[in-house]
Amino acid sequence: MLENLPLRPARLTQSLPADNYTDAEDLTTVSESLFRISRTVHRAAFSYMLPEKSPDPELLAVSPKAMAEIEMDPESANSDLFLQVFSGNTVLENTRPWSLCYGGHQFGIFAGQLGDGRAISLFETENSRGDRWEVQLKGAGRSPYARDGDGYAVLRSSVREFLMAEHMHALGVPTTRALALILTSREIFRNDAPPERGAIVTRMAPSWLRFGNFEIFYSRNDMENVRKLADYAIENVVKEEGTTPSEAEDNKYMRLVRRVAKKTAKMVAEWHAIGFNHGVMNTDNMSILGLTLDYGPYEMMDFYTPSNVCNHTDTAGQYAFKRQPTVCIFDLFKFAVPLFELIGAKDQVDTLVFPPREGDNADATDEETRRGYREAGKNIVTNMLSEEFSDWFMEYLHLRMTQKLGIKPSSTPSSDMNDVVIPLLDWMTEYEIDFHRFFRTLSTYEITDAGEEKDAETHKIEVIPRDMSRAEESKTTLKPWLAIYRHRVLSEGTPDHADRQRRMNSVNPRFVLRNWVAEEVINAFETDRDDAKEILRSCLEGCLYPFKDHYDDDRIERWASEPVPEVKRKVLVCMLRESLY
């Protein structure tokens, strides 16, 4: 039953400081202006909130896999209560929704207070396995953190987030989840364009804490709340599960940073293994759990292009595909800055006393000692990021790429990367090869008694460059790499083609949510809505089951097998008319 899902009270709101102006047991007694007018919120990790009422809500789609994650009865999605709760029209009894306060570096510059301007967490829930989920609405109205935004989301961006979040999960990429997509009759105006229909995505994550949650307290010299937030994260989010040898000299705050860094390295390695470009890697979009967060102007690259930029506002290419690991290092450093003193104090951290914002400083640790701690913490973090992050990234990337190639990871990962993976990616870069079709069909390459040359001539690998005038050239220049690949496969003994193909097809998707597929789904809503809902649900099916050899649904089969439309072959940034809203 939906009514039984929430934990009452939520652990986050029970543990962290609330915005005084909306901290009421009965939120209906709070002035509406305190919910909706943008304002600076001090000394608080969140503000209690009520969603705005949504006119004429209509359920478009539900993810059965997300429903199963929180052990929700699938039939409940047909109830009016489901529709009213996840459109923001009804708040479950004895729950108090909230929006987080955070800051962030946007394109490298600290932007001050940001926060959940249009996201409202309804409740936390816990399944029978002990997995905790925070269920949140995106597009349910303004909060004090909305700045110049209206708090709403349009259908286009909502469809994209709903589908891609579930697709990424099915692909094995760490990500937030999407439970439901609801359409409203609200008209939303953007940039002098004609009005668009509003929508709300119900999202889920074990935690929505971001790097920017720590930054906002630090920017205001609120160090006691930095410590309080870090302690909460250690105890409830990035939990400690034993200590590794590399953590032997770390205190708990450095272990937090190290584990967040390792999770982030895994996340970005997964992105690179599937050709995913995020587009807005600001620190307010970086999860402390290493989850892909806030799907704005993302792109699954059609053609392998390391310089790809999928955000039309990123004119400098700061968040280009090839720069994503480096951006992670920058973001992790900014995440760690508020924790430098706590890290640098090492085993003396419990004696560290921050001066109160007001009153007597007599018991506070002196500034010289604190400065020494900050410098020590900075050095520890810098060494970790410069010496260990790239190793973690390459370790995860090596594992994923060898899986995609159907070979067993070698005991010397650098040889696999230098001899097999990097030469392949260099060739793909030269010809801008359709990344997904190549890897999916590479599993058809079979080593036969006909010999290396014959096998290279008769293979059924789909080699599709962006510029089709280079098709024959790209196939010819692939042959030297195929020889390398052949010898690497043979180095593992007598090849079992059927087994290798099965393994490769379990990690290389046949269906991929490419931008042109998402646009087709979105455009369907401009004509017949009933047809559009069926198209949306077909696309969701492909997203949830991307590895199938064949789809009974003709739409999915067409999306999986059709070539990239000619217009999409041009070198363009990924864009829908709006990227962030």
XYZ file of C-alpha atoms in Angstrom:
581
model
C 0.000 0.000 0.000
C 1.289 3.439 -0.937
C 0.242 4.854 2.435
C 2.579 2.414 4.184
C 5.708 3.210 2.192
C 7.032 6.301 4.018
C 9.360 6.119 6.968
C 7.976 8.508 9.547
C 9.943 10.658 10.177
C 12.518 10.665 7.384
C 16.042 10.074 8.651
C 17.493 13.038 6.735
C 15.054 15.565 8.159
C 15.412 14.063 11.616
C 19.209 14.343 11.510
C 20.017 17.646 9.805
C 19.074 21.281 10.535
C 15.905 22.621 8.937
C 15.015 26.052 7.587
C 13.386 27.770 10.577
C 10.820 29.576 8.447
C 9.109 26.393 7.205
C 9.760 24.096 10.180
C 6.198 23.418 11.264
C 4.493 20.161 12.202
C 1.527 21.214 10.063
C 2.919 22.620 6.815
C -0.474 24.021 5.828
C 0.045 26.672 8.510
C 3.168 28.001 6.770
C 2.746 31.089 4.597
C 2.734 30.146 0.907
C 5.245 32.909 0.201
C 7.836 31.168 2.387
C 7.571 28.140 0.112
C 7.534 29.950 -3.227
C 9.595 33.144 -3.004
C 13.322 32.796 -3.660
C 15.327 33.684 -0.577
C 18.622 32.978 1.108
C 18.408 30.083 3.547
C 21.071 30.076 6.270
C 22.186 27.324 8.664
C 19.865 24.754 7.153
C 20.389 21.634 5.051
C 16.819 21.755 3.749
C 13.476 23.524 3.832
C 10.224 21.740 4.501
C 8.023 22.168 1.450
C 4.601 21.536 -0.002
C 4.325 20.789 -3.728
C 2.158 23.071 -5.815
C -1.144 21.645 -6.989
C -0.978 20.219 -10.515
C -3.921 20.806 -12.851
C -5.483 17.786 -14.577
C -2.725 15.235 -13.896
C -2.513 12.280 -16.249
C -0.279 9.262 -15.734
C 1.801 8.628 -18.855
C 4.068 5.793 -17.748
C 5.402 3.875 -14.766
C 8.637 1.904 -14.524
C 7.806 -1.590 -13.253
C 11.454 -2.119 -12.299
C 11.504 1.002 -10.134
C 8.194 -0.057 -8.584
C 9.737 -3.421 -7.733
C 12.768 -1.718 -6.167
C 10.599 -0.165 -3.467
C 8.334 -3.247 -3.354
C 5.285 -1.319 -4.463
C 2.260 -3.254 -5.685
C 2.061 -2.695 -9.478
C -1.718 -2.380 -9.202
C -1.336 0.686 -6.995
C -0.243 2.650 -10.080
C -3.850 2.435 -11.273
C -5.204 4.131 -8.170
C -6.227 7.752 -7.882
C -4.056 8.060 -4.759
C -0.948 7.186 -6.813
C -1.821 9.872 -9.351
C -2.560 12.519 -6.731
C 0.532 11.821 -4.587
C 2.988 11.760 -7.471
C 1.504 14.838 -9.107
C 1.955 16.725 -5.823
C -1.759 17.170 -5.197
C -1.838 14.991 -2.085
C 0.703 14.685 0.715
C 0.592 11.396 2.583
C -0.451 11.585 6.203
C 2.296 12.322 8.720
C 4.897 13.127 6.069
C 6.640 16.446 5.592
C 8.230 16.899 2.140
C 11.451 18.865 1.774
C 13.869 20.508 -0.661
C 17.639 20.521 -0.181
C 19.823 23.592 0.161
C 23.156 23.431 -1.657
C 25.636 25.509 -3.616
C 27.943 24.561 -6.410
C 30.621 25.353 -8.932
C 29.010 25.845 -12.333
C 31.456 25.710 -15.223
C 34.248 26.169 -12.690
C 32.839 29.218 -10.896
C 31.163 29.138 -7.488
C 27.548 30.185 -7.969
C 26.474 30.630 -4.350
C 23.178 29.200 -3.119
C 21.446 26.930 -5.624
C 19.362 24.131 -4.120
C 16.323 22.125 -5.174
C 14.552 24.868 -7.072
C 11.930 22.531 -8.510
C 12.572 19.228 -6.763
C 10.647 18.194 -3.653
C 11.361 14.968 -1.769
C 8.112 13.398 -0.586
C 9.387 10.710 1.759
C 12.004 8.061 2.449
C 11.134 4.377 2.243
C 12.983 1.150 2.973
C 12.480 -2.218 1.294
C 12.727 -5.647 2.913
C 16.437 -5.851 1.974
C 17.151 -2.726 3.993
C 17.716 -0.551 0.910
C 16.637 3.020 1.566
C 15.124 5.202 -1.165
C 14.260 8.881 -1.168
C 11.270 9.509 -3.447
C 11.194 12.931 -5.079
C 9.092 14.990 -7.493
C 10.802 17.079 -10.163
C 8.715 19.884 -11.629
C 6.188 20.220 -8.791
C 6.602 23.946 -8.212
C 8.870 26.605 -6.791
C 10.879 26.382 -3.608
C 13.000 29.053 -1.887
C 15.863 27.780 -4.084
C 14.146 28.403 -7.433
C 16.049 31.636 -8.143
C 14.632 32.905 -11.467
C 13.009 29.587 -12.372
C 9.304 28.852 -12.190
C 9.700 25.474 -10.470
C 8.136 23.511 -13.309
C 9.394 21.064 -15.914
C 8.201 20.686 -19.497
C 7.212 17.383 -21.045
C 10.281 17.167 -23.306
C 12.908 17.262 -20.585
C 10.760 15.066 -18.332
C 10.445 12.342 -20.974
C 14.212 12.412 -21.486
C 14.998 12.066 -17.782
C 12.352 9.397 -17.150
C 13.590 7.198 -19.980
C 17.336 7.666 -19.592
C 17.425 7.111 -15.832
C 15.828 3.699 -16.263
C 17.931 2.950 -19.353
C 21.172 3.681 -17.522
C 20.149 1.382 -14.685
C 19.415 -1.404 -17.154
C 22.852 -0.829 -18.702
C 24.488 -1.283 -15.301
C 25.503 2.364 -14.837
C 25.183 3.883 -11.329
C 22.207 6.232 -11.574
C 19.217 7.767 -9.892
C 15.946 6.103 -10.876
C 12.607 7.185 -12.339
C 9.357 5.783 -10.995
C 6.623 7.624 -12.888
C 5.949 10.316 -15.482
C 2.847 12.488 -15.146
C 1.513 15.073 -17.589
C -0.344 18.185 -16.428
C -2.414 20.767 -18.266
C -0.194 23.580 -17.008
C 1.188 25.782 -19.783
C 4.856 26.631 -19.346
C 6.598 29.464 -21.151
C 10.304 29.399 -21.953
C 12.452 31.950 -23.766
C 9.686 33.633 -25.791
C 8.734 30.260 -27.311
C 5.146 28.994 -27.575
C 3.827 27.467 -24.330
C 4.541 23.815 -23.620
C 2.802 21.242 -21.465
C 4.119 20.695 -17.976
C 5.094 17.331 -16.541
C 6.381 15.823 -13.318
C 8.926 13.024 -12.951
C 8.895 10.938 -9.803
C 12.549 10.149 -9.125
C 14.247 7.877 -6.596
C 17.727 7.682 -5.121
C 19.247 6.235 -1.947
C 20.258 9.842 -1.279
C 20.104 13.098 -3.218
C 23.087 14.612 -1.382
C 25.505 16.335 -3.736
C 28.973 17.823 -3.531
C 27.303 21.226 -3.335
C 25.559 20.413 -0.052
C 28.951 20.641 1.642
C 30.045 23.670 -0.345
C 27.178 25.906 0.734
C 27.938 25.526 4.444
C 31.648 26.059 3.844
C 31.030 29.186 1.775
C 29.230 30.667 4.787
C 31.912 29.586 7.267
C 29.362 27.282 8.906
C 31.888 24.610 9.760
C 29.875 22.933 12.484
C 27.201 22.113 9.937
C 29.890 20.873 7.535
C 30.875 18.402 10.234
C 27.269 17.518 11.005
C 26.523 16.858 7.325
C 29.682 14.775 6.934
C 28.811 12.696 9.997
C 25.324 12.118 8.598
C 26.761 11.055 5.218
C 29.201 8.639 6.877
C 26.564 7.066 9.100
C 23.694 6.912 6.619
C 24.806 7.345 3.007
C 28.424 6.455 2.178
C 28.596 3.900 4.940
C 31.839 2.467 6.259
C 32.147 -1.262 5.573
C 35.617 -2.170 6.706
C 38.910 -0.393 6.049
C 41.194 -1.064 3.082
C 45.018 -0.897 3.385
C 45.095 2.441 1.528
C 42.770 3.861 4.189
C 44.890 2.750 7.149
C 46.074 6.267 8.001
C 42.813 7.997 7.099
C 40.366 9.320 9.637
C 36.670 8.888 8.866
C 36.430 12.151 6.926
C 39.241 11.203 4.570
C 37.672 7.765 4.164
C 34.476 9.558 3.141
C 36.296 11.572 0.478
C 38.230 8.556 -0.762
C 35.096 6.440 -1.102
C 33.171 9.202 -2.839
C 36.125 9.575 -5.224
C 36.217 5.849 -5.949
C 32.469 5.743 -6.620
C 32.836 8.742 -8.921
C 35.679 7.041 -10.807
C 33.480 4.003 -11.374
C 30.585 6.151 -12.575
C 32.621 8.064 -15.136
C 34.336 4.880 -16.340
C 30.889 3.413 -16.966
C 29.958 6.563 -18.923
C 32.995 6.151 -21.133
C 32.348 2.464 -21.710
C 28.875 3.205 -23.103
C 29.592 6.497 -24.875
C 27.552 8.687 -22.501
C 28.129 12.447 -22.355
C 26.531 14.115 -19.310
C 26.769 17.733 -20.348
C 26.428 19.601 -17.017
C 29.023 18.276 -14.587
C 28.693 21.117 -12.119
C 29.339 20.202 -8.488
C 25.644 20.633 -7.721
C 25.009 17.791 -10.192
C 27.527 15.397 -8.633
C 26.220 12.732 -6.248
C 28.227 11.657 -3.206
C 27.126 8.112 -4.100
C 28.625 8.291 -7.571
C 25.197 8.211 -9.216
C 24.442 9.764 -12.584
C 22.359 12.718 -11.480
C 20.126 15.320 -13.132
C 19.643 14.352 -16.759
C 19.711 17.620 -18.687
C 21.435 17.975 -22.068
C 22.900 14.468 -22.046
C 23.700 12.383 -25.104
C 24.410 8.777 -25.953
C 26.906 9.438 -28.717
C 25.842 8.014 -32.064
C 29.374 8.214 -33.451
C 32.493 7.911 -31.327
C 33.765 11.482 -31.007
C 35.901 12.208 -27.916
C 35.543 15.967 -28.460
C 31.739 15.657 -28.412
C 29.947 18.448 -26.531
C 26.280 17.788 -25.799
C 25.332 21.084 -24.178
C 24.756 24.016 -26.535
C 25.607 26.449 -23.706
C 29.045 24.855 -23.201
C 30.743 26.899 -25.902
C 34.221 26.203 -24.504
C 33.706 22.443 -24.478
C 34.453 22.299 -20.760
C 32.280 19.208 -20.297
C 33.228 17.467 -23.548
C 33.127 13.668 -23.467
C 36.909 13.276 -23.298
C 37.191 15.740 -20.393
C 34.725 14.026 -18.083
C 37.316 12.175 -15.928
C 39.313 15.402 -15.473
C 36.159 17.314 -14.541
C 35.461 14.665 -11.905
C 38.851 15.358 -10.312
C 38.116 19.104 -10.222
C 34.674 18.487 -8.731
C 36.011 16.054 -6.141
C 38.601 18.595 -5.041
C 35.848 21.184 -4.561
C 33.833 18.619 -2.610
C 36.838 17.978 -0.347
C 37.716 21.628 0.349
C 35.083 22.008 3.114
C 36.516 18.881 4.759
C 40.217 19.824 4.650
C 40.395 20.763 8.341
C 38.568 17.634 9.444
C 40.847 15.495 7.275
C 44.064 17.248 8.242
C 43.339 16.939 11.962
C 43.649 13.145 11.546
C 43.297 11.395 14.923
C 42.986 14.759 16.676
C 39.756 15.560 14.863
C 37.599 15.058 17.948
C 39.510 17.836 19.692
C 38.904 20.277 16.819
C 36.476 22.977 17.954
C 35.168 25.447 15.408
C 34.457 28.957 16.627
C 30.746 29.681 17.045
C 29.232 32.119 14.576
C 28.255 34.234 17.553
C 29.434 34.446 21.145
C 32.607 33.469 22.986
C 35.468 31.903 20.981
C 37.474 30.949 24.046
C 37.102 27.195 23.586
C 37.706 27.243 19.825
C 40.827 25.750 18.268
C 43.267 28.544 17.454
C 43.522 29.770 13.880
C 47.168 28.745 13.431
C 46.366 25.131 14.305
C 43.342 25.180 12.021
C 45.420 26.597 9.184
C 47.873 23.746 9.626
C 45.041 21.224 9.511
C 43.676 22.806 6.338
C 47.037 22.622 4.611
C 47.575 19.027 5.713
C 44.114 18.038 4.524
C 44.659 19.739 1.187
C 47.907 17.812 0.656
C 46.307 14.475 1.551
C 43.410 15.006 -0.844
C 45.621 16.346 -3.625
C 47.876 13.305 -3.411
C 44.915 10.940 -3.479
C 43.302 12.604 -6.497
C 46.545 12.907 -8.444
C 47.854 9.420 -7.687
C 44.833 7.163 -7.167
C 41.838 8.505 -9.091
C 43.248 7.725 -12.532
C 44.157 4.206 -11.364
C 40.588 3.596 -10.207
C 39.190 5.007 -13.437
C 41.442 2.830 -15.593
C 40.754 -0.232 -13.443
C 36.996 0.126 -13.952
C 37.340 1.090 -17.612
C 39.626 -1.875 -18.287
C 37.096 -4.244 -16.732
C 34.179 -2.831 -18.730
C 36.040 -2.668 -22.048
C 37.299 -6.243 -21.794
C 33.740 -7.334 -21.090
C 32.573 -5.461 -24.187
C 35.285 -7.178 -26.216
C 34.467 -10.612 -24.829
C 37.962 -11.203 -23.445
C 39.076 -11.999 -19.933
C 40.808 -9.159 -18.080
C 44.543 -9.670 -18.217
C 46.759 -9.651 -15.146
C 48.493 -6.659 -16.726
C 45.612 -4.268 -17.518
C 47.932 -1.755 -19.160
C 48.732 -4.250 -21.925
C 45.041 -4.761 -22.728
C 44.464 -1.023 -22.784
C 47.573 -0.115 -24.785
C 47.527 -3.037 -27.195
C 43.820 -3.650 -27.760
C 41.441 -1.018 -26.387
C 43.234 2.251 -27.178
C 44.123 1.281 -30.783
C 40.450 0.424 -31.339
C 39.272 3.736 -29.894
C 41.859 5.601 -31.973
C 40.474 3.962 -35.118
C 36.915 4.751 -34.043
C 37.913 8.371 -33.455
C 39.487 8.704 -36.891
C 36.312 7.570 -38.672
C 33.733 8.540 -36.035
C 32.267 5.044 -36.005
C 28.761 4.223 -34.761
C 29.895 3.177 -31.293
C 26.954 1.019 -30.289
C 26.383 -0.844 -33.549
C 30.077 -1.703 -33.776
C 30.319 -3.208 -30.310
C 27.010 -5.067 -30.583
C 27.958 -6.684 -33.880
C 31.598 -7.326 -32.959
C 30.219 -10.432 -31.245
C 29.505 -11.872 -34.726
C 33.230 -11.954 -35.545
C 34.138 -15.614 -35.630
C 37.575 -17.202 -35.729
C 37.452 -20.001 -38.304
C 39.831 -22.373 -40.040
C 39.638 -20.146 -43.122
C 42.313 -18.009 -41.549
C 42.905 -14.464 -40.418
C 42.691 -12.779 -43.832
C 39.508 -14.574 -44.862
C 37.806 -13.952 -41.528
C 38.658 -10.258 -41.835
C 37.027 -10.176 -45.271
C 33.837 -12.046 -44.382
C 32.990 -10.650 -40.943
C 29.530 -9.199 -40.295
C 30.611 -6.373 -38.013
C 28.670 -3.186 -38.736
C 31.309 -0.566 -39.505
C 29.348 2.662 -39.925
C 31.307 5.929 -40.024
C 29.633 9.320 -39.696
C 30.810 10.133 -43.232
C 29.614 7.203 -45.343
C 32.020 8.153 -48.147
C 34.723 6.705 -45.855
C 32.932 3.402 -45.260
C 35.236 1.212 -47.359
C 38.348 2.952 -46.071
C 37.254 2.431 -42.464
C 36.644 -1.284 -43.086
C 40.066 -1.690 -44.673
C 41.878 0.099 -41.877
C 40.070 -2.014 -39.280
C 41.863 -5.168 -40.452
C 45.108 -4.619 -38.512
C 43.121 -4.216 -35.314
C 41.074 -7.334 -36.076
C 44.364 -9.241 -36.290
C 45.330 -7.938 -32.843
C 41.889 -8.833 -31.487
C 42.031 -12.304 -33.025
C 45.378 -13.075 -31.402
C 44.147 -11.744 -28.043
C 41.087 -14.014 -28.169
C 43.244 -16.992 -29.160
C 45.619 -16.299 -26.261
C 42.835 -17.553 -23.958
C 42.784 -20.979 -25.627
C 40.440 -22.600 -28.137
C 37.742 -19.991 -28.758
C 34.142 -20.792 -27.921
C 32.357 -18.452 -30.309
C 28.860 -19.044 -28.941
C 29.947 -18.358 -25.371
C 31.875 -15.225 -26.335
C 28.928 -13.930 -28.346
C 26.550 -14.549 -25.458
C 28.796 -12.711 -23.029
C 29.327 -9.767 -25.368
C 25.633 -9.442 -26.154
C 24.874 -9.291 -22.440
C 26.911 -6.088 -22.044
C 26.658 -4.389 -25.458
C 23.106 -3.118 -25.904
C 21.138 -3.606 -29.082
C 18.645 -0.890 -28.157
C 20.171 2.455 -27.213
C 18.238 5.574 -26.237
C 19.795 7.814 -28.842
C 18.716 11.441 -29.060
C 16.803 10.917 -32.276
C 14.807 8.111 -30.652
C 13.942 10.312 -27.652
C 12.945 13.136 -30.000
C 10.629 10.793 -31.890
C 8.882 9.892 -28.639
C 8.591 13.537 -27.615
C 7.319 14.681 -31.007
C 4.554 12.072 -30.886
C 2.863 14.097 -28.148
C 2.295 16.927 -30.606
C -0.296 14.832 -32.446
C -2.278 11.967 -30.886
C -1.709 11.613 -27.144
C -3.007 8.044 -26.899
C -0.617 6.958 -29.649
C 2.143 8.955 -27.981
C 1.623 7.105 -24.695
C 1.977 3.784 -26.498
C 5.160 4.994 -28.210
C 6.502 6.179 -24.843
C 5.790 2.811 -23.256
C 7.424 1.001 -26.158
C 10.528 3.127 -25.672
C 10.495 2.429 -21.941
C 10.393 -1.301 -22.729
C 13.486 -0.929 -24.909
C 15.211 1.091 -22.202
C 14.488 -1.535 -19.556
C 15.558 -4.476 -21.740
C 18.330 -3.153 -24.010
C 20.172 -6.440 -24.654
C 17.486 -8.491 -26.411
C 18.348 -10.143 -29.724
C 14.864 -9.428 -31.032
C 11.893 -7.304 -29.967
C 8.319 -8.351 -30.666
C 7.406 -4.655 -30.617
C 8.039 -3.375 -34.148
C 8.810 0.125 -32.874
C 11.663 -1.062 -30.659
C 12.953 -3.317 -33.412
C 13.037 -0.360 -35.803
C 14.819 1.888 -33.284
C 17.385 -0.846 -32.660
C 18.088 -1.604 -36.306
C 17.601 1.631 -38.251
C 20.684 3.694 -39.106
C 21.154 7.110 -37.584
C 19.012 9.565 -39.614
C 21.041 11.551 -42.124
C 20.394 14.879 -40.422
C 21.859 13.483 -37.189
C 25.126 12.603 -38.916
C 26.103 16.247 -38.957
C 28.378 17.423 -36.178
C 25.888 19.102 -33.863
C 25.666 19.690 -30.154
C 22.864 17.775 -28.548
C 19.959 20.040 -28.059
C 16.312 20.178 -27.547
C 15.034 23.720 -27.323
C 15.649 23.636 -23.610
C 18.389 21.680 -21.972
C 17.962 22.284 -18.273
C 14.231 22.795 -17.790
